[in-house]
Short mmCIF file of C-alpha atoms and ligand atoms in Angstrom, two decimals:
data_model
loop_
_atom_site.label_atom_id
_atom_site.label_comp_id
_atom_site.label_asym_id
_atom_site.label_seq_id
_atom_site.Cartn_x
_atom_site.Cartn_y
_atom_site.Cartn_z
CA MET A 21 0.00 0.00 0.00
CA LYS A 22 1.16 3.47 -0.78
CA VAL A 23 -0.35 6.91 -0.27
CA ARG A 24 0.69 10.41 -1.13
CA PHE A 25 0.28 14.01 -0.11
CA ALA A 26 0.26 16.25 -3.16
CA PRO A 27 0.14 19.96 -2.33
CA SER A 28 0.20 22.69 -4.95
CA PRO A 29 2.79 25.36 -4.16
CA THR A 30 0.32 28.21 -4.38
CA GLY A 31 0.84 29.59 -0.88
CA TYR A 32 1.05 28.48 2.71
CA LEU A 33 -0.04 25.08 3.90
CA HIS A 34 -3.65 25.46 4.96
CA ILE A 35 -5.08 23.83 8.00
CA GLY A 36 -7.16 21.70 5.58
CA GLY A 37 -4.00 20.67 3.74
CA LEU A 38 -2.42 19.78 7.03
CA ARG A 39 -5.40 17.59 7.87
CA THR A 40 -5.08 15.81 4.51
CA ALA A 41 -1.37 15.30 5.15
CA LEU A 42 -2.13 14.03 8.65
CA TYR A 43 -4.74 11.51 7.48
CA ASN A 44 -2.35 10.20 4.85
CA TYR A 45 0.34 9.95 7.49
CA LEU A 46 -1.92 8.17 9.97
CA PHE A 47 -3.13 5.79 7.28
CA ALA A 48 0.42 5.03 6.18
CA LYS A 49 1.67 4.36 9.70
CA ASN A 50 -1.41 2.38 10.64
CA ASN A 51 -1.13 0.18 7.56
CA ASN A 52 2.60 0.00 7.28
CA ALA A 53 2.27 1.72 3.92
CA LYS A 54 4.67 4.15 2.28
CA LEU A 55 3.93 7.87 2.21
CA LEU A 56 5.15 10.00 -0.64
CA LEU A 57 5.31 13.77 -1.12
CA ARG A 58 4.57 15.23 -4.53
CA ILE A 59 4.65 18.91 -5.36
CA GLU A 60 1.98 19.63 -7.97
CA ASP A 61 3.47 22.67 -9.61
CA THR A 62 2.06 22.50 -13.12
CA ASP A 63 -0.14 25.58 -12.83
CA ARG A 64 2.46 28.21 -13.54
CA ASN A 65 -0.01 31.08 -13.06
CA ARG A 66 -0.69 30.15 -9.48
CA TYR A 67 2.87 29.17 -8.62
CA VAL A 68 4.31 31.03 -5.61
CA LYS A 69 8.06 31.07 -5.33
CA ASN A 70 9.45 29.00 -2.44
CA ALA A 71 5.98 27.94 -1.36
CA ASP A 72 7.13 24.31 -1.75
CA GLN A 73 10.00 24.86 0.69
CA GLN A 74 7.70 26.57 3.13
CA ILE A 75 5.17 23.73 2.94
CA ILE A 76 7.88 21.12 3.44
CA LYS A 77 9.23 23.01 6.43
CA THR A 78 5.79 23.32 8.00
CA LEU A 79 5.07 19.60 7.54
CA LYS A 80 8.35 18.86 9.22
CA SER A 81 7.51 21.07 12.18
CA PHE A 82 4.46 18.89 12.66
CA GLY A 83 6.55 15.73 12.51
CA ILE A 84 4.96 14.54 9.29
CA GLU A 85 7.76 12.66 7.58
CA PHE A 86 7.76 11.13 4.12
CA ASP A 87 9.26 7.92 2.84
CA GLU A 88 9.70 9.22 -0.70
CA GLY A 89 9.95 12.55 -2.45
CA PRO A 90 9.49 15.39 -2.83
CA PHE A 91 8.79 14.77 -6.50
CA TYR A 92 8.13 17.81 -8.65
CA GLN A 93 5.68 17.54 -11.51
CA SER A 94 7.44 20.35 -13.36
CA GLN A 95 10.42 18.00 -13.67
CA ARG A 96 8.35 15.27 -15.28
CA LEU A 97 6.96 17.07 -18.33
CA GLU A 98 8.36 14.56 -20.78
CA ILE A 99 6.54 11.75 -19.06
CA TYR A 100 3.17 13.48 -19.40
CA GLN A 101 3.86 14.43 -22.99
CA LYS A 102 4.73 10.84 -23.80
CA TYR A 103 1.41 9.63 -22.42
CA VAL A 104 -0.52 12.34 -24.23
CA LYS A 105 1.08 11.29 -27.51
CA GLN A 106 0.03 7.76 -26.82
CA LEU A 107 -3.58 8.83 -26.29
CA VAL A 108 -3.57 10.90 -29.50
CA LYS A 109 -2.17 7.97 -31.40
CA GLU A 110 -4.88 5.70 -30.04
CA ASP A 111 -7.52 8.27 -31.04
CA LYS A 112 -8.42 8.89 -27.40
CA ALA A 113 -7.29 12.51 -27.43
CA TYR A 114 -7.01 15.26 -30.04
CA TYR A 115 -5.27 18.51 -30.82
CA CYS A 116 -7.28 21.68 -30.37
CA PHE A 117 -6.10 24.93 -31.93
CA CYS A 118 -9.03 27.10 -30.87
CA SER A 119 -8.05 30.58 -29.79
CA LYS A 120 -8.94 31.95 -26.40
CA GLU A 121 -11.26 34.47 -28.09
CA ARG A 122 -13.16 31.74 -29.86
CA LEU A 123 -13.52 29.70 -26.67
CA ASP A 124 -14.69 32.75 -24.72
CA GLU A 125 -17.27 33.59 -27.36
CA MET A 126 -18.52 30.02 -27.46
CA ARG A 127 -18.81 29.97 -23.69
CA SER A 128 -20.75 33.22 -23.50
CA ALA A 129 -23.14 32.03 -26.19
CA GLN A 130 -23.73 28.75 -24.33
CA ILE A 131 -24.36 30.54 -21.06
CA ALA A 132 -26.78 32.93 -22.83
CA GLU A 133 -28.67 29.87 -24.07
CA LYS A 134 -28.68 28.50 -20.53
CA LYS A 135 -26.57 25.52 -21.52
CA ILE A 136 -23.77 24.07 -19.41
CA PRO A 137 -20.62 25.42 -21.06
CA LYS A 138 -18.53 22.78 -22.75
CA TYR A 139 -16.16 22.55 -25.64
CA ASP A 140 -18.07 22.28 -28.94
CA ARG A 141 -15.53 19.91 -30.48
CA HIS A 142 -14.67 22.31 -33.23
CA CYS A 143 -11.23 20.69 -33.68
CA LEU A 144 -12.30 17.10 -33.24
CA ASN A 145 -12.40 16.28 -36.92
CA LEU A 146 -9.39 18.10 -38.27
CA SER A 147 -7.67 16.04 -40.93
CA GLU A 148 -4.15 14.81 -40.42
CA GLU A 149 -2.86 17.26 -43.02
CA GLU A 150 -4.57 20.18 -41.35
CA ILE A 151 -3.10 19.22 -38.02
CA LYS A 152 0.35 18.78 -39.48
CA LYS A 153 0.17 22.14 -41.21
CA LYS A 154 -0.87 23.92 -38.04
CA LEU A 155 1.83 22.20 -36.04
CA ASP A 156 4.44 23.11 -38.68
CA ASN A 157 3.21 26.70 -38.49
CA LYS A 158 3.82 26.59 -34.76
CA GLU A 159 0.21 27.41 -33.99
CA SER A 160 -0.59 27.28 -30.31
CA TYR A 161 -2.55 24.20 -29.25
CA VAL A 162 -3.80 22.12 -26.39
CA VAL A 163 -4.60 18.41 -26.32
CA ARG A 164 -8.08 17.36 -25.26
CA LEU A 165 -9.49 14.08 -24.11
CA LYS A 166 -11.96 12.59 -26.57
CA LEU A 167 -14.99 11.49 -24.61
CA LEU A 168 -17.29 8.78 -25.88
CA ASP A 169 -20.92 9.84 -26.07
CA ASN A 170 -23.44 8.70 -23.52
CA GLN A 171 -21.16 6.56 -21.40
CA ASP A 172 -21.69 6.15 -17.66
CA VAL A 173 -18.65 6.71 -15.49
CA ILE A 174 -19.10 4.94 -12.17
CA PHE A 175 -16.82 4.60 -9.20
CA LYS A 176 -17.07 4.12 -5.50
CA ASP A 177 -15.60 6.54 -3.05
CA GLU A 178 -14.76 4.95 0.31
CA VAL A 179 -16.43 7.82 2.16
CA TYR A 180 -19.08 9.20 -0.19
CA GLY A 181 -20.15 5.96 -1.81
CA GLU A 182 -21.05 5.42 -5.45
CA VAL A 183 -20.65 8.31 -7.86
CA LYS A 184 -22.15 8.09 -11.34
CA ILE A 185 -21.98 10.61 -14.14
CA ASN A 186 -22.68 10.39 -17.87
CA THR A 187 -20.10 11.58 -20.37
CA ASN A 188 -22.83 13.65 -22.04
CA ASN A 189 -22.55 15.89 -18.99
CA MET A 190 -18.80 16.08 -19.21
CA ASP A 191 -16.37 18.13 -21.20
CA ASP A 192 -13.53 17.12 -23.52
CA GLN A 193 -11.11 18.24 -20.88
CA VAL A 194 -7.71 19.66 -21.66
CA LEU A 195 -4.88 17.26 -20.86
CA LEU A 196 -1.91 19.19 -22.15
CA LYS A 197 -1.84 22.98 -22.03
CA SER A 198 -0.37 25.30 -24.65
CA ASP A 199 2.72 25.86 -22.51
CA GLY A 200 3.52 22.13 -22.72
CA TYR A 201 2.53 21.57 -19.09
CA PRO A 202 -0.05 18.94 -18.25
CA THR A 203 -3.29 19.90 -16.53
CA TYR A 204 -3.77 18.73 -12.98
CA HIS A 205 -6.10 15.98 -14.19
CA LEU A 206 -3.58 14.37 -16.46
CA ALA A 207 -0.60 14.80 -14.18
CA VAL A 208 -2.36 13.44 -11.12
CA VAL A 209 -3.46 10.27 -12.90
CA VAL A 210 -0.12 9.63 -14.58
CA ASP A 211 1.76 10.19 -11.35
CA ASP A 212 -0.51 8.20 -9.10
CA HIS A 213 -0.15 5.34 -11.58
CA GLU A 214 3.58 5.66 -12.09
CA MET A 215 4.20 6.08 -8.38
CA ASP A 216 2.11 3.01 -7.50
CA ILE A 217 -0.35 4.87 -5.30
CA THR A 218 -2.99 2.49 -3.96
CA HIS A 219 -5.13 4.89 -1.88
CA ILE A 220 -5.87 8.49 -2.79
CA ILE A 221 -6.78 10.44 0.33
CA ARG A 222 -7.62 14.06 -0.46
CA GLY A 223 -10.11 16.86 0.10
CA GLU A 224 -13.72 16.63 -0.98
CA GLU A 225 -13.22 19.48 -3.43
CA TRP A 226 -11.60 16.92 -5.73
CA LEU A 227 -14.53 14.53 -5.74
CA PRO A 228 -16.18 16.19 -8.79
CA SER A 229 -12.91 15.81 -10.72
CA THR A 230 -12.60 12.14 -9.97
CA PRO A 231 -14.80 10.93 -12.89
CA LYS A 232 -12.34 12.63 -15.24
CA HIS A 233 -9.56 10.71 -13.58
CA ILE A 234 -11.48 7.45 -13.77
CA LEU A 235 -11.92 7.92 -17.51
CA LEU A 236 -8.21 8.43 -17.91
CA TYR A 237 -7.44 5.29 -15.93
CA GLN A 238 -9.80 3.42 -18.18
CA MET A 239 -8.31 4.83 -21.37
CA PHE A 240 -4.82 3.90 -20.25
CA ASN A 241 -6.08 0.58 -19.05
CA TRP A 242 -4.58 1.13 -15.63
CA GLU A 243 -5.70 -0.26 -12.32
CA ILE A 244 -7.88 2.23 -10.45
CA PRO A 245 -6.76 3.08 -6.91
CA LYS A 246 -9.12 3.49 -3.97
CA PHE A 247 -10.52 6.96 -3.40
CA ILE A 248 -11.03 8.43 0.05
CA HIS A 249 -12.33 11.98 -0.07
CA LEU A 250 -12.30 14.00 3.15
CA PRO A 251 -15.16 16.28 4.23
CA LEU A 252 -14.75 20.01 3.79
CA LEU A 253 -13.58 22.16 6.66
CA LEU A 254 -16.06 24.89 7.51
CA ASN A 255 -16.19 28.17 9.40
CA PRO A 256 -18.55 28.20 12.39
CA ASP A 257 -21.18 29.79 10.11
CA LYS A 258 -20.88 26.70 7.87
CA SER A 259 -19.25 28.56 4.99
CA LYS A 260 -16.10 27.08 3.52
CA LEU A 261 -13.13 27.66 5.82
CA SER A 262 -11.50 30.85 4.67
CA LYS A 263 -8.98 33.45 5.65
CA ARG A 264 -11.61 36.11 6.13
CA GLN A 265 -12.75 34.57 9.41
CA GLY A 266 -9.33 34.02 10.95
CA ASP A 267 -6.10 32.15 10.50
CA VAL A 268 -6.04 29.25 8.08
CA ALA A 269 -2.31 28.88 7.46
CA ALA A 270 -0.92 26.07 9.59
CA GLU A 271 2.29 27.96 10.26
CA ASP A 272 0.40 30.95 11.66
CA PHE A 273 -0.76 28.73 14.47
CA LEU A 274 2.78 27.62 15.15
CA LYS A 275 3.92 31.22 15.12
CA LYS A 276 1.33 32.04 17.75
CA GLY A 277 2.78 29.31 19.91
CA TYR A 278 0.21 26.56 19.54
CA LEU A 279 1.81 23.18 20.11
CA PRO A 280 2.07 21.00 16.99
CA GLU A 281 0.81 17.94 18.86
CA ALA A 282 -2.24 19.83 20.13
CA ILE A 283 -3.08 21.08 16.63
CA LEU A 284 -2.72 17.58 15.18
CA ASN A 285 -4.86 16.12 17.94
CA TYR A 286 -7.60 18.65 17.25
CA ILE A 287 -7.59 18.45 13.46
CA ALA A 288 -7.50 14.66 13.56
CA PHE A 289 -11.10 14.95 14.76
CA LEU A 290 -12.17 17.20 11.91
CA GLY A 291 -13.79 14.55 9.78
CA TRP A 292 -12.87 11.44 11.70
CA ASN A 293 -14.09 10.10 14.98
CA PRO A 294 -12.79 7.14 16.94
CA LYS A 295 -16.29 6.90 18.48
CA THR A 296 -15.11 7.15 22.06
CA THR A 297 -15.31 9.99 24.59
CA LYS A 298 -11.55 10.24 24.92
CA GLU A 299 -10.29 13.49 23.41
CA ILE A 300 -6.59 13.71 24.15
CA TYR A 301 -4.79 11.41 21.75
CA SER A 302 -1.04 11.20 21.33
CA ILE A 303 0.15 10.77 17.77
CA GLU A 304 0.86 7.09 18.54
CA GLU A 305 -2.71 6.64 19.70
CA LEU A 306 -4.03 8.39 16.61
CA ILE A 307 -1.98 6.06 14.44
CA ARG A 308 -3.22 3.04 16.36
CA ASP A 309 -6.92 3.97 16.13
CA PHE A 310 -7.11 5.67 12.74
CA ASP A 311 -9.56 3.95 10.44
CA ILE A 312 -10.92 5.29 7.16
CA ALA A 313 -14.20 3.49 7.81
CA LYS A 314 -14.84 6.08 10.52
CA ILE A 315 -14.40 9.13 8.30
CA ASN A 316 -17.53 11.31 8.17
CA LYS A 317 -19.21 12.74 5.12
CA ALA A 318 -20.49 15.90 6.74
CA GLY A 319 -18.36 19.02 6.64
CA ALA A 320 -16.40 19.61 9.84
CA ILE A 321 -16.40 22.95 11.61
CA PHE A 322 -13.03 24.38 12.47
CA ASN A 323 -13.65 25.87 15.87
CA ILE A 324 -10.89 28.00 17.28
CA GLU A 325 -12.24 27.79 20.83
CA LYS A 326 -12.01 24.04 20.67
CA LEU A 327 -8.46 24.24 19.35
CA ASN A 328 -7.67 26.62 22.21
CA TRP A 329 -9.06 24.11 24.65
CA PHE A 330 -6.89 21.33 23.22
CA ASN A 331 -3.83 23.51 23.31
CA ALA A 332 -4.45 24.71 26.86
CA GLU A 333 -5.00 21.11 27.93
CA TYR A 334 -1.68 20.07 26.40
CA VAL A 335 0.14 22.95 28.07
CA ARG A 336 -1.39 22.17 31.46
CA ASN A 337 -0.49 18.50 31.18
CA ILE A 338 3.05 19.28 30.15
CA VAL A 339 3.48 21.68 33.07
CA LYS A 340 2.14 19.02 35.41
CA GLU A 341 4.57 16.41 34.06
CA LYS A 342 7.61 18.67 34.59
CA GLY A 343 9.55 16.44 32.19
CA GLN A 344 11.53 17.03 29.04
CA ARG A 345 8.61 18.56 27.18
CA TYR A 346 8.23 21.03 30.01
CA GLU A 347 11.84 22.15 29.71
CA LYS A 348 11.38 22.63 26.00
CA LEU A 349 8.22 24.63 26.47
CA LEU A 350 9.91 26.81 29.05
CA GLU A 351 12.73 27.43 26.61
CA LYS A 352 10.24 28.31 23.89
CA SER A 353 8.40 30.75 26.12
CA LYS A 354 11.58 32.75 26.82
CA LYS A 355 11.13 34.89 23.78
CA TYR A 356 7.94 36.41 25.16
CA PHE A 357 9.65 37.78 28.26
CA PRO A 358 12.34 40.43 28.80
CA LYS A 359 15.85 39.17 28.15
CA ASN A 360 18.04 38.09 31.06
CA LEU A 361 15.15 37.02 33.24
CA GLU A 362 16.46 34.62 35.89
CA LYS A 363 15.47 31.01 35.36
CA ASN A 364 13.71 30.81 38.70
CA LYS A 365 11.56 33.85 38.05
CA LEU A 366 10.83 32.74 34.49
CA GLU A 367 9.64 29.43 35.79
CA ASN A 368 7.35 30.94 38.42
CA ILE A 369 5.81 33.29 35.89
CA PHE A 370 5.40 30.46 33.43
CA ILE A 371 3.75 28.16 35.95
CA VAL A 372 1.21 30.80 36.95
CA LEU A 373 0.39 32.18 33.52
CA SER A 374 0.45 28.91 31.58
CA SER A 375 -2.56 27.66 33.52
CA ARG A 376 -4.63 30.44 31.97
CA LEU A 377 -3.42 30.69 28.39
CA ASN A 378 -4.74 29.45 25.06
CA TYR A 379 -1.45 29.66 23.20
CA LEU A 380 2.09 30.60 24.11
CA SER A 381 2.42 34.02 22.49
CA GLU A 382 -0.32 35.30 24.79
CA LEU A 383 2.39 35.28 27.48
CA GLU A 384 3.84 38.47 26.09
CA GLU A 385 0.67 40.39 26.84
CA SER A 386 -0.38 38.56 29.98
CA SER A 387 3.00 39.01 31.67
CA LYS A 388 3.36 42.74 31.00
CA PHE A 389 2.02 43.82 34.40
CA ILE A 390 4.73 41.81 36.10
CA PHE A 391 7.53 43.84 34.61
CA GLU A 392 5.78 47.16 34.74
CA LEU A 393 2.84 48.06 36.92
CA PRO A 394 0.17 49.54 34.66
CA ASP A 395 -1.29 52.86 35.76
CA TYR A 396 -4.77 52.42 37.15
CA ASP A 397 -7.51 54.46 38.72
CA SER A 398 -7.63 54.45 42.53
CA GLN A 399 -11.36 53.63 42.40
CA MET A 400 -10.46 50.24 40.99
CA LEU A 401 -8.97 49.27 44.34
CA ILE A 402 -12.32 49.41 46.09
CA PHE A 403 -14.41 46.28 45.71
CA LYS A 404 -18.06 46.94 44.90
CA LYS A 405 -19.25 45.63 48.28
CA SER A 406 -16.48 47.41 50.20
CA ASP A 407 -15.53 51.01 50.96
CA LEU A 408 -12.50 53.27 51.20
CA ASP A 409 -11.82 52.69 54.89
CA LYS A 410 -12.05 48.94 54.76
CA THR A 411 -9.89 48.86 51.64
CA LYS A 412 -7.21 50.91 53.31
CA ALA A 413 -7.41 48.81 56.46
CA GLY A 414 -7.07 45.64 54.43
CA LEU A 415 -4.05 46.83 52.49
CA LYS A 416 -2.32 48.10 55.62
CA LEU A 417 -2.86 44.83 57.38
CA ILE A 418 -1.49 42.88 54.46
CA TYR A 419 1.50 45.17 54.20
CA LYS A 420 2.41 44.62 57.80
CA GLN A 421 1.94 40.88 57.71
CA LEU A 422 3.98 40.52 54.55
CA GLU A 423 6.71 42.74 55.87
CA ASN A 424 7.00 40.65 58.99
CA ASN A 425 6.59 37.36 57.23
CA THR A 426 9.37 34.91 58.00
CA ALA A 427 8.03 31.81 56.28
CA ASP A 428 9.48 30.90 52.88
CA TRP A 429 8.09 32.98 50.04
CA GLU A 430 6.20 30.03 48.61
CA LEU A 431 2.81 29.89 47.02
CA GLU A 432 1.26 27.75 49.72
CA ASN A 433 2.56 29.89 52.58
CA LEU A 434 1.38 33.06 50.91
CA ASP A 435 -2.01 31.54 50.34
CA ASN A 436 -2.29 30.64 54.01
CA LEU A 437 -1.10 34.04 55.13
CA LEU A 438 -3.86 35.77 53.17
CA LYS A 439 -6.50 33.34 54.40
CA ASN A 440 -5.44 33.96 57.99
CA ILE A 441 -5.76 37.70 57.56
CA VAL A 442 -9.37 37.29 56.53
CA ASN A 443 -10.10 34.72 59.22
CA ASN A 444 -8.56 36.74 62.03
CA SER A 445 -10.06 40.13 61.29
CA GLU A 446 -13.39 41.79 60.78
CA LEU A 447 -12.62 42.22 57.12
CA ASN A 448 -14.34 40.32 54.30
CA PRO A 449 -12.47 38.56 51.53
CA GLY A 450 -13.54 41.38 49.18
CA ASP A 451 -11.83 43.94 51.43
CA VAL A 452 -8.57 42.01 51.26
CA PHE A 453 -8.19 39.92 48.13
CA TRP A 454 -9.65 42.39 45.65
CA PRO A 455 -7.60 45.49 46.55
CA LEU A 456 -4.48 43.41 46.93
CA ARG A 457 -4.93 41.86 43.50
CA VAL A 458 -5.50 45.27 41.91
CA ALA A 459 -2.59 46.81 43.80
CA LEU A 460 -0.26 44.06 42.60
CA SER A 461 -1.46 43.90 39.00
CA GLY A 462 -3.13 47.19 38.16
CA LEU A 463 -5.65 45.08 36.24
CA ASP A 464 -9.26 44.13 36.69
CA LYS A 465 -8.46 40.56 35.66
CA SER A 466 -5.31 38.74 36.65
CA PRO A 467 -4.00 35.65 38.43
CA SER A 468 -4.83 35.33 42.13
CA PRO A 469 -3.18 37.64 44.69
CA SER A 470 -1.05 34.89 46.21
CA GLU A 471 0.20 33.86 42.78
CA ILE A 472 1.20 37.41 41.95
CA LEU A 473 2.87 37.85 45.33
CA TRP A 474 4.84 34.71 44.66
CA ILE A 475 6.01 35.93 41.27
CA LEU A 476 6.78 39.52 42.29
CA GLU A 477 8.56 38.53 45.50
CA LYS A 478 8.63 40.52 48.66
CA ASN A 479 10.14 43.91 47.82
CA GLU A 480 8.24 44.53 44.62
CA SER A 481 5.00 43.38 46.28
CA LEU A 482 5.43 45.79 49.19
CA ASP A 483 6.28 48.63 46.82
CA ARG A 484 3.11 48.06 44.85
CA ILE A 485 0.95 47.95 47.98
CA ASN A 486 2.50 51.24 49.02
CA ILE A 487 1.66 52.77 45.69
CA ALA A 488 -1.94 51.68 46.19
CA LEU A 489 -2.11 53.13 49.69
CA ASN A 490 -0.76 56.43 48.39
CA LYS A 491 -3.41 56.48 45.69
CA LEU A 492 -6.07 56.10 48.39
CA LYS A 493 -4.79 58.96 50.56
N1 LIG B 518 -2.62 19.39 -5.83
C1 LIG B 518 -3.91 19.25 -5.24
C2 LIG B 518 -4.06 20.24 -4.12
O1 LIG B 518 -3.23 21.04 -3.90
C3 LIG B 518 -4.05 17.85 -4.68
C4 LIG B 518 -5.11 17.07 -5.33
C5 LIG B 518 -4.93 15.59 -5.10
O2 LIG B 518 -4.51 15.21 -4.00
O3 LIG B 518 -5.17 14.84 -6.02
O4 LIG B 518 -5.02 20.28 -3.44
#
């Protein structure tokens, strides 16, 4: 068994492309099959320089490795041309010299008559002499497939079931373009055959093209591989997943600091379901359980909140483990903090903030108040069920207790210290915890007061409480 991932280098790797690559990868590993990478770069108009390198790099960042390739279609032109010649010789394809103007005119006329636009076979019956003359004159041409009339094309997709279409509703598609490059349809069939691909796993958008491919397989008398089309990815409003509603480039998510394994875990479920309630799957577990029989037909919604949940879950688990992955994550998070931060402080900040983040780059914003107290309005210090006097009393009490504190400056001790203040005084939690939290962070939302105390350490904490008391004077 052999599968392939065949991106076109027209831009960044989309999240949908990544899912296709992942499913091919999971299938290959699960079945002990080979996975091949093929760059489909025959559409020179849509070609983006270096996009292939970028795609390859992104796949690598996700740990998706290939057994063969990359193969470039642009380096295989002679192969396609050879096969096209063969089809022409066997009267299964023909030269077409129609100009773009003529084709445009024909198309407009057909649309005006409410017909489905298709080539009118103007060049189908050119004589051999005419063809030779035009070729000698270096007239521009394409080669088209010669469809038989009224022939049913039937195949079975492993996900979508039987597909049937009549050639009367199909077009004499172009196989070879005027620039000597093959169309996608020709190249994909020739390559999948030549590269011994047994299972074609790709996006649903290619399902309508598949009858064209089937016809080509039949004309060449080649064995037809299995087709597994994957459901579309959708925006939450059920439109096709697009840039307009947020990020769709896989590498943008990496840049934001999402973990590759969390992204893979989430997108594995976009179109496939192991039919259990377990959600966190390691890549090994995905490989073990992946099964094309459990691929869904219905479009799958790409939900950023759900991805955030997966990512946060991964981060929390990694922090809990405190193993190698934790060290790596800590290292990765460094770039979001000021340079030269001591390891100990970095770690405390990371432990506190990582329990609240969606993705790593949020650390830059969420840690700002630690390095510089934001200016805030004194009114913010007073909890809605408290008043000025109680707020002042609370802060003064805390100041004194912290100043005299002899226990280690550890989270648990600090927690207890604050609890004792509330328990042993007339003050309510709102008179103590709220103003302290605001004094330490300058924010209306932040980690808990004891966590901030722990991060800021004694001197900075006392300074900030003083600032608050001065504001209340
Ligand atoms: N080159 C196509 C794409 O970029 C792949 C189609 C296929 O897998 O056959 O989507």
